[in-house]
Amino acid sequence: MEKPTQFELNDAIQRWRENVSKSPALRAEDRAELESHLRDSIKQLEAKGLSTEEAFLIARRRLGSSDALEVEFGKLNWKTIWAERAAWMIAGSLLIGCLSSLNSGLASLAGLLASGLALPRHTVGLFTAGTNLALFIITVPLTWRFLISGSRSLGTIAVRVREHPFLIAAAVAALTILSIALSMGFGFLRMYGAQYGAQDVGTLTLWQQASALFVQAMAWPVALAWVLQRMARKNKAAPSPTRRC
Amino acid sequence: MLSKELVAASTVPLVLSILTEGENYGYALIQRVQELSETRIQWSEGMLYPVLHWMEQEGLIKSDWREAESGRKRKYYRLCKEGKKVLQTEKEQWTTVHTALTKLWKNQPSLN
């Protein structure tokens, strides 16, 4: 059963470190200190005649589970935890703003194009609103997918951000600029469309705004509920003791 | 084995007392406690570090990273002035309890 040649201590420690890195409760320095402890403990156990793999497993167990460590360190580092939560909330709301202005901008562009086809005014309006909702239905799950699935899970992103805190600052700045640029860009396009004889830009804008309002008031809560439900299902699949301080 | 409450209460005086012997790092502190108590005091190892960090926040001890002989870095803790004061108080309190219990148990030979 024993395969001492296949056990690579540094890889095992690397995996352990990635596992404890998932929590903001432990700072980089705390992880380094725990790793130093783990290596001391492994050395001691090896000196007693255990194989490296056995020594690693016992040392890791004696150190405590990452959940237990998270709880104890969390009591001390609660400021870090809340600062990170706040940063994520700000980044999230900016992302929502970005998606909203992208969608409603694209919808009004579609409306402008449709108005060139000399359709009845309210058909154009409904078309604009429909495009807005359709874009929402397409882009939000896609963004969610992109953030959550595969190797780019939020946890991995969080670990990267924790190592380079300026990443999140850069992301927030980029999102803000993108959001403003998008709404300005589409504003210009609307003006341009009005100049070149798109019919009744007033009604069009009104429909566009109404549909954006509808999407924001109705579709976002539905999307959030969907996300929360998915998360709840995921948590049920992999039970973990309640953490947080 | 000590009760959970007693382990929690005795961690700070134990750490402070061991550090009076000279600066030390987490793993060695645990080893020292096991040796002193003949392994009857068992700390969950990872949990010592939040306690050490709390003690540092309270100004009882100070820490710095230094390279050990092996070339690896370790975080060493040493006693501060405030820590010595707290240790003095702890010493008086634990001695009070110890003395009272010893007196009682001396008069009750059935307990021996």
CSV table of C-alpha atoms in Angstrom, one decimal:
chain,number,residue,atom,x,y,z
A,1,MET,CA,0.0,0.0,0.0
A,2,GLU,CA,2.8,2.4,0.9
A,3,LYS,CA,4.2,4.4,-2.0
A,4,PRO,CA,6.9,6.6,-0.3
A,5,THR,CA,8.5,7.5,-3.7
A,6,GLN,CA,5.2,9.0,-5.0
A,7,PHE,CA,4.7,11.3,-2.0
A,8,GLU,CA,6.1,14.7,-2.7
A,9,LEU,CA,6.2,16.7,0.6
A,10,ASN,CA,6.4,20.1,-1.0
A,11,ASP,CA,3.5,19.4,-3.2
A,12,ALA,CA,1.4,18.2,-0.2
A,13,ILE,CA,2.4,21.3,1.7
A,14,GLN,CA,1.5,23.5,-1.3
A,15,ARG,CA,-2.0,21.9,-1.4
A,16,TRP,CA,-2.4,22.4,2.3
A,17,ARG,CA,-1.4,26.0,1.9
A,18,GLU,CA,-3.9,26.6,-0.9
A,19,ASN,CA,-6.6,25.1,1.3
A,20,VAL,CA,-6.0,27.4,4.2
A,21,SER,CA,-5.5,30.4,1.8
A,22,LYS,CA,-9.2,30.2,0.9
A,23,SER,CA,-10.1,32.0,4.1
A,24,PRO,CA,-9.5,35.8,4.6
A,25,ALA,CA,-9.2,35.0,8.4
A,26,LEU,CA,-5.6,33.9,7.9
A,27,ARG,CA,-3.1,36.5,6.8
A,28,ALA,CA,-0.1,35.5,4.7
A,29,GLU,CA,2.1,35.8,7.8
A,30,ASP,CA,-0.2,33.4,9.8
A,31,ARG,CA,0.0,30.9,7.0
A,32,ALA,CA,3.8,31.1,6.9
A,33,GLU,CA,3.9,30.6,10.6
A,34,LEU,CA,1.6,27.6,10.5
A,35,GLU,CA,3.7,26.1,7.6
A,36,SER,CA,6.9,26.5,9.7
A,37,HIS,CA,5.1,24.7,12.5
A,38,LEU,CA,4.0,21.9,10.1
A,39,ARG,CA,7.5,21.4,8.8
A,40,ASP,CA,9.0,21.3,12.3
A,41,SER,CA,6.4,18.8,13.3
A,42,ILE,CA,7.0,16.6,10.3
A,43,LYS,CA,10.7,16.6,10.9
A,44,GLN,CA,10.2,15.5,14.5
A,45,LEU,CA,7.8,12.7,13.5
A,46,GLU,CA,10.2,11.5,10.8
A,47,ALA,CA,12.9,11.4,13.4
A,48,LYS,CA,10.7,8.9,15.3
A,49,GLY,CA,10.7,6.6,12.3
A,50,LEU,CA,7.6,7.6,10.4
A,51,SER,CA,7.5,7.9,6.6
A,52,THR,CA,7.3,11.4,5.2
A,53,GLU,CA,3.7,10.8,4.2
A,54,GLU,CA,2.6,9.5,7.6
A,55,ALA,CA,4.5,12.3,9.3
A,56,PHE,CA,2.7,14.9,7.1
A,57,LEU,CA,-0.7,13.4,7.7
A,58,ILE,CA,-0.3,13.3,11.5
A,59,ALA,CA,1.3,16.8,11.6
A,60,ARG,CA,-1.5,18.2,9.6
A,61,ARG,CA,-4.1,16.6,11.8
A,62,ARG,CA,-2.4,17.8,15.0
A,63,LEU,CA,-2.3,21.4,13.6
A,64,GLY,CA,-6.1,21.3,13.3
A,65,SER,CA,-8.6,21.5,10.4
A,66,SER,CA,-8.7,24.5,8.2
A,67,ASP,CA,-12.2,25.3,9.4
A,68,ALA,CA,-11.2,25.2,13.1
A,69,LEU,CA,-8.2,27.4,12.3
A,70,GLU,CA,-10.4,29.8,10.4
A,71,VAL,CA,-12.7,30.2,13.3
A,72,GLU,CA,-9.9,30.9,15.8
A,73,PHE,CA,-7.9,33.2,13.6
A,74,GLY,CA,-11.2,34.9,12.5
A,75,LYS,CA,-11.8,36.1,16.1
A,76,LEU,CA,-8.5,37.9,15.9
A,77,ASN,CA,-8.5,39.1,12.2
A,78,TRP,CA,-12.2,40.2,11.9
A,79,LYS,CA,-11.1,43.5,10.5
A,80,THR,CA,-9.4,41.9,7.6
A,81,ILE,CA,-12.4,39.7,7.0
A,82,TRP,CA,-14.8,42.6,6.9
A,83,ALA,CA,-12.5,44.8,4.8
A,84,GLU,CA,-12.4,42.0,2.3
A,85,ARG,CA,-16.2,41.5,2.3
A,86,ALA,CA,-16.7,45.3,1.8
A,87,ALA,CA,-14.3,45.2,-1.1
A,88,TRP,CA,-16.2,42.3,-2.7
A,89,MET,CA,-19.5,44.1,-2.2
A,90,ILE,CA,-18.2,47.2,-3.9
A,91,ALA,CA,-16.7,45.3,-6.8
A,92,GLY,CA,-20.0,43.3,-7.1
A,93,SER,CA,-22.2,46.4,-7.3
A,94,LEU,CA,-19.9,48.0,-9.8
A,95,LEU,CA,-20.1,44.8,-11.9
A,96,ILE,CA,-23.9,45.0,-11.7
A,97,GLY,CA,-23.8,48.6,-12.8
A,98,CYS,CA,-21.5,47.7,-15.7
A,99,LEU,CA,-23.8,44.9,-16.9
A,100,SER,CA,-26.8,47.1,-16.6
A,101,SER,CA,-25.4,50.0,-18.7
A,102,LEU,CA,-24.1,47.5,-21.3
A,103,ASN,CA,-27.4,45.8,-21.6
A,104,SER,CA,-29.6,48.9,-21.7
A,105,GLY,CA,-27.1,50.6,-24.1
A,106,LEU,CA,-27.2,47.7,-26.5
A,107,ALA,CA,-31.0,47.6,-26.2
A,108,SER,CA,-31.4,51.2,-27.2
A,109,LEU,CA,-29.0,50.6,-30.1
A,110,ALA,CA,-31.2,47.8,-31.2
A,111,GLY,CA,-34.2,50.0,-30.8
A,112,LEU,CA,-32.6,52.7,-33.0
A,113,LEU,CA,-31.9,50.1,-35.7
A,114,ALA,CA,-35.5,48.8,-35.5
A,115,SER,CA,-36.9,52.3,-35.9
A,116,GLY,CA,-35.1,52.5,-39.2
A,117,LEU,CA,-37.4,49.8,-40.5
A,118,ALA,CA,-40.4,52.1,-40.2
A,119,LEU,CA,-42.3,49.8,-37.8
A,120,PRO,CA,-45.1,51.1,-35.6
A,121,ARG,CA,-43.8,53.2,-32.7
A,122,HIS,CA,-44.9,50.8,-29.9
A,123,THR,CA,-43.5,47.7,-31.7
A,124,VAL,CA,-40.2,49.4,-31.7
A,125,GLY,CA,-40.6,50.2,-28.0
A,126,LEU,CA,-41.5,46.6,-27.1
A,127,PHE,CA,-38.6,45.4,-29.3
A,128,THR,CA,-36.2,47.6,-27.2
A,129,ALA,CA,-37.6,46.3,-23.9
A,130,GLY,CA,-37.5,42.7,-25.2
A,131,THR,CA,-33.9,43.1,-26.2
A,132,ASN,CA,-33.0,44.5,-22.9
A,133,LEU,CA,-34.5,41.5,-21.1
A,134,ALA,CA,-33.0,39.0,-23.5
A,135,LEU,CA,-29.6,40.5,-23.0
A,136,PHE,CA,-30.0,40.3,-19.3
A,137,ILE,CA,-31.0,36.6,-19.5
A,138,ILE,CA,-27.9,35.9,-21.6
A,139,THR,CA,-25.2,38.1,-20.0
A,140,VAL,CA,-25.9,37.5,-16.3
A,141,PRO,CA,-25.6,33.7,-16.3
A,142,LEU,CA,-22.6,34.0,-18.6
A,143,THR,CA,-20.9,36.3,-16.2
A,144,TRP,CA,-21.8,34.1,-13.3
A,145,ARG,CA,-20.4,31.1,-15.2
A,146,PHE,CA,-17.2,32.9,-16.0
A,147,LEU,CA,-16.7,33.9,-12.4
A,148,ILE,CA,-17.6,30.6,-10.7
A,149,SER,CA,-17.0,27.6,-12.9
A,150,GLY,CA,-13.8,25.7,-13.7
A,151,SER,CA,-10.4,26.7,-12.3
A,152,ARG,CA,-11.5,30.3,-12.2
A,153,SER,CA,-13.7,29.8,-9.2
A,154,LEU,CA,-14.3,32.8,-6.9
A,155,GLY,CA,-12.2,31.1,-4.3
A,156,THR,CA,-9.1,31.0,-6.5
A,157,ILE,CA,-9.7,34.6,-7.5
A,158,ALA,CA,-9.9,35.5,-3.9
A,159,VAL,CA,-6.6,33.8,-3.1
A,160,ARG,CA,-5.0,35.7,-6.0
A,161,VAL,CA,-6.5,39.0,-4.8
A,162,ARG,CA,-5.3,38.4,-1.3
A,163,GLU,CA,-1.8,38.0,-2.5
A,164,HIS,CA,-2.0,41.1,-4.6
A,165,PRO,CA,-4.5,43.5,-3.0
A,166,PHE,CA,-4.0,46.1,-5.7
A,167,LEU,CA,-5.7,43.7,-8.2
A,168,ILE,CA,-9.1,44.4,-6.7
A,169,ALA,CA,-8.4,48.2,-6.7
A,170,ALA,CA,-7.5,48.0,-10.3
A,171,ALA,CA,-10.6,45.9,-11.1
A,172,VAL,CA,-12.8,48.4,-9.3
A,173,ALA,CA,-11.3,51.3,-11.2
A,174,ALA,CA,-11.6,49.4,-14.5
A,175,LEU,CA,-15.2,48.5,-13.9
A,176,THR,CA,-16.1,52.1,-13.0
A,177,ILE,CA,-14.4,53.5,-16.1
A,178,LEU,CA,-16.0,50.8,-18.2
A,179,SER,CA,-19.5,51.6,-16.8
A,180,ILE,CA,-19.2,55.3,-17.4
A,181,ALA,CA,-17.7,54.8,-20.9
A,182,LEU,CA,-20.4,52.5,-21.9
A,183,SER,CA,-23.3,54.8,-20.9
A,184,MET,CA,-21.5,57.7,-22.5
A,185,GLY,CA,-20.8,55.8,-25.7
A,186,PHE,CA,-24.4,54.7,-26.1
A,187,GLY,CA,-25.6,58.2,-25.3
A,188,PHE,CA,-23.6,59.5,-28.2
A,189,LEU,CA,-24.9,56.7,-30.5
A,190,ARG,CA,-28.5,57.7,-29.6
A,191,MET,CA,-27.7,61.3,-30.4
A,192,TYR,CA,-26.2,60.2,-33.7
A,193,GLY,CA,-29.3,58.1,-34.4
A,194,ALA,CA,-31.6,61.1,-33.7
A,195,GLN,CA,-29.6,63.3,-36.1
A,196,TYR,CA,-29.9,60.8,-38.9
A,197,GLY,CA,-33.7,60.6,-38.8
A,198,ALA,CA,-34.5,57.8,-36.5
A,199,GLN,CA,-38.2,58.3,-35.8
A,200,ASP,CA,-39.4,59.7,-32.5
A,201,VAL,CA,-36.3,59.4,-30.4
A,202,GLY,CA,-38.2,60.7,-27.4
A,203,THR,CA,-40.6,57.7,-27.2
A,204,LEU,CA,-37.7,55.4,-27.9
A,205,THR,CA,-35.7,56.7,-25.0
A,206,LEU,CA,-38.7,56.4,-22.8
A,207,TRP,CA,-39.2,52.8,-23.7
A,208,GLN,CA,-35.6,52.1,-23.3
A,209,GLN,CA,-35.6,53.6,-19.8
A,210,ALA,CA,-38.8,51.9,-18.8
A,211,SER,CA,-37.3,48.5,-19.9
A,212,ALA,CA,-34.1,49.2,-18.1
A,213,LEU,CA,-36.1,50.0,-15.0
A,214,PHE,CA,-38.1,46.8,-15.4
A,215,VAL,CA,-35.0,44.7,-15.8
A,216,GLN,CA,-33.4,46.3,-12.7
A,217,ALA,CA,-36.5,46.0,-10.6
A,218,MET,CA,-37.6,42.5,-11.6
A,219,ALA,CA,-34.8,40.6,-13.3
A,220,TRP,CA,-32.1,41.3,-10.7
A,221,PRO,CA,-34.1,40.0,-7.7
A,222,VAL,CA,-35.0,36.9,-9.7
A,223,ALA,CA,-31.4,36.4,-10.7
A,224,LEU,CA,-30.2,36.9,-7.1
A,225,ALA,CA,-32.8,34.4,-5.9
A,226,TRP,CA,-31.6,31.9,-8.5
A,227,VAL,CA,-28.0,32.3,-7.5
A,228,LEU,CA,-28.8,31.9,-3.8
A,229,GLN,CA,-30.8,28.8,-4.5
A,230,ARG,CA,-28.0,27.3,-6.5
A,231,MET,CA,-25.5,28.1,-3.7
A,232,ALA,CA,-27.8,26.5,-1.1
A,233,ARG,CA,-27.9,23.4,-3.2
A,234,LYS,CA,-24.2,23.3,-3.6
A,235,ASN,CA,-23.7,23.7,0.2
A,236,LYS,CA,-26.0,20.8,0.8
A,237,ALA,CA,-23.9,18.6,-1.5
A,238,ALA,CA,-20.7,19.3,0.4
A,239,PRO,CA,-21.6,19.9,4.1
A,240,SER,CA,-19.2,22.0,6.1
A,241,PRO,CA,-19.6,23.2,9.7
A,242,THR,CA,-20.9,26.8,10.1
A,243,ARG,CA,-18.0,29.1,10.2
A,244,ARG,CA,-17.5,32.8,10.6
A,245,CYS,CA,-17.1,34.5,13.9
B,1,MET,CA,-6.1,15.4,30.7
B,2,LEU,CA,-7.0,19.0,31.6
B,3,SER,CA,-10.5,20.4,31.1
B,4,LYS,CA,-11.1,22.7,28.2
B,5,GLU,CA,-11.6,25.7,30.6
B,6,LEU,CA,-8.4,25.0,32.5
B,7,VAL,CA,-6.4,24.7,29.3
B,8,ALA,CA,-7.7,28.0,28.1
B,9,ALA,CA,-7.0,29.7,31.5
B,10,SER,CA,-3.5,28.3,31.8
B,11,THR,CA,-2.2,29.0,28.3
B,12,VAL,CA,-1.2,32.6,28.9
B,13,PRO,CA,0.7,32.0,32.2
B,14,LEU,CA,2.3,28.9,30.7
B,15,VAL,CA,3.5,30.8,27.6
B,16,LEU,CA,4.7,33.8,29.7
B,17,SER,CA,6.6,31.5,32.1
B,18,ILE,CA,8.3,29.6,29.3
B,19,LEU,CA,9.3,32.8,27.6
B,20,THR,CA,11.0,33.9,30.8
B,21,GLU,CA,13.5,31.1,30.0
B,22,GLY,CA,14.3,33.0,26.8
B,23,GLU,CA,12.7,33.7,23.4
B,24,ASN,CA,11.1,30.8,21.6
B,25,TYR,CA,8.9,29.8,18.6
B,26,GLY,CA,5.5,28.2,18.6
B,27,TYR,CA,6.4,24.6,17.9
B,28,ALA,CA,9.0,24.6,20.6
B,29,LEU,CA,6.6,26.2,23.1
B,30,ILE,CA,4.2,23.3,22.6
B,31,GLN,CA,7.0,20.8,23.0
B,32,ARG,CA,8.1,22.4,26.2
B,33,VAL,CA,4.6,22.3,27.6
B,34,GLN,CA,4.3,18.7,26.8
B,35,GLU,CA,7.6,17.9,28.4
B,36,LEU,CA,6.8,19.9,31.6
B,37,SER,CA,3.4,18.3,32.0
B,38,GLU,CA,4.5,14.9,30.9
B,39,THR,CA,2.1,15.2,27.9
B,40,ARG,CA,-0.9,15.7,30.2
B,41,ILE,CA,-1.4,19.2,28.8
B,42,GLN,CA,-2.4,18.7,25.2
B,43,TRP,CA,-2.9,21.9,23.1
B,44,SER,CA,-4.6,21.7,19.7
B,45,GLU,CA,-1.5,22.9,18.1
B,46,GLY,CA,-2.9,25.4,15.5
B,47,MET,CA,-4.9,27.1,18.2
B,48,LEU,CA,-1.8,28.3,20.1
B,49,TYR,CA,-1.1,30.9,17.3
B,50,PRO,CA,-4.2,33.0,17.7
B,51,VAL,CA,-3.5,33.1,21.4
B,52,LEU,CA,0.1,34.2,20.8
B,53,HIS,CA,-1.1,36.9,18.3
B,54,TRP,CA,-3.7,38.1,20.8
B,55,MET,CA,-0.9,38.3,23.5
B,56,GLU,CA,1.2,40.3,21.1
B,57,GLN,CA,-1.7,42.7,20.4
B,58,GLU,CA,-2.1,43.2,24.1
B,59,GLY,CA,1.6,44.0,24.4
B,60,LEU,CA,2.5,41.0,26.5
B,61,ILE,CA,5.0,39.6,24.0
B,62,LYS,CA,6.8,40.7,20.9
B,63,SER,CA,7.6,38.7,17.8
B,64,ASP,CA,10.0,38.7,14.9
B,65,TRP,CA,11.0,36.5,12.0
B,66,ARG,CA,14.4,35.1,12.1
B,67,GLU,CA,16.4,32.5,10.2
B,68,ALA,CA,17.1,29.3,12.2
B,69,GLU,CA,20.2,27.2,11.8
B,70,SER,CA,18.4,25.0,9.3
B,71,GLY,CA,18.0,28.1,7.0
B,72,ARG,CA,14.3,28.1,7.4
B,73,LYS,CA,12.5,31.2,8.9
B,74,ARG,CA,10.8,31.0,12.2
B,75,LYS,CA,8.7,33.5,14.2
B,76,TYR,CA,10.3,34.0,17.6
B,77,TYR,CA,8.4,35.4,20.6
B,78,ARG,CA,9.9,37.1,23.5
B,79,LEU,CA,8.6,38.6,26.8
B,80,CYS,CA,7.7,42.3,27.1
B,81,LYS,CA,7.6,44.5,30.2
B,82,GLU,CA,3.8,44.3,30.2
B,83,GLY,CA,4.0,40.6,30.0
B,84,LYS,CA,6.3,40.4,33.0
B,85,LYS,CA,3.7,42.4,35.0
B,86,VAL,CA,0.8,40.2,33.9
B,87,LEU,CA,2.9,37.1,34.7
B,88,GLN,CA,3.4,38.4,38.3
B,89,THR,CA,-0.3,38.8,38.7
B,90,GLU,CA,-1.0,35.4,37.3
B,91,LYS,CA,1.6,33.9,39.5
B,92,GLU,CA,0.0,35.4,42.6
B,93,GLN,CA,-3.5,34.2,41.6
B,94,TRP,CA,-2.5,30.6,40.7
B,95,THR,CA,-0.4,30.4,43.9
B,96,THR,CA,-3.4,31.5,45.9
B,97,VAL,CA,-5.6,28.8,44.5
B,98,HIS,CA,-2.8,26.2,44.7
B,99,THR,CA,-2.1,27.1,48.4
B,100,ALA,CA,-5.7,27.0,49.4
B,101,LEU,CA,-6.3,23.6,47.7
B,102,THR,CA,-3.1,22.1,49.1
B,103,LYS,CA,-4.0,23.1,52.7
B,104,LEU,CA,-7.5,21.6,52.3
B,105,TRP,CA,-6.2,18.4,50.8
B,106,LYS,CA,-3.5,18.0,53.5
B,107,ASN,CA,-6.2,17.9,56.2
B,108,GLN,CA,-8.2,15.3,54.2
B,109,PRO,CA,-5.9,12.3,54.0
B,110,SER,CA,-8.7,10.2,52.5
B,111,LEU,CA,-8.1,12.1,49.2
B,112,ASN,CA,-4.5,11.0,48.8
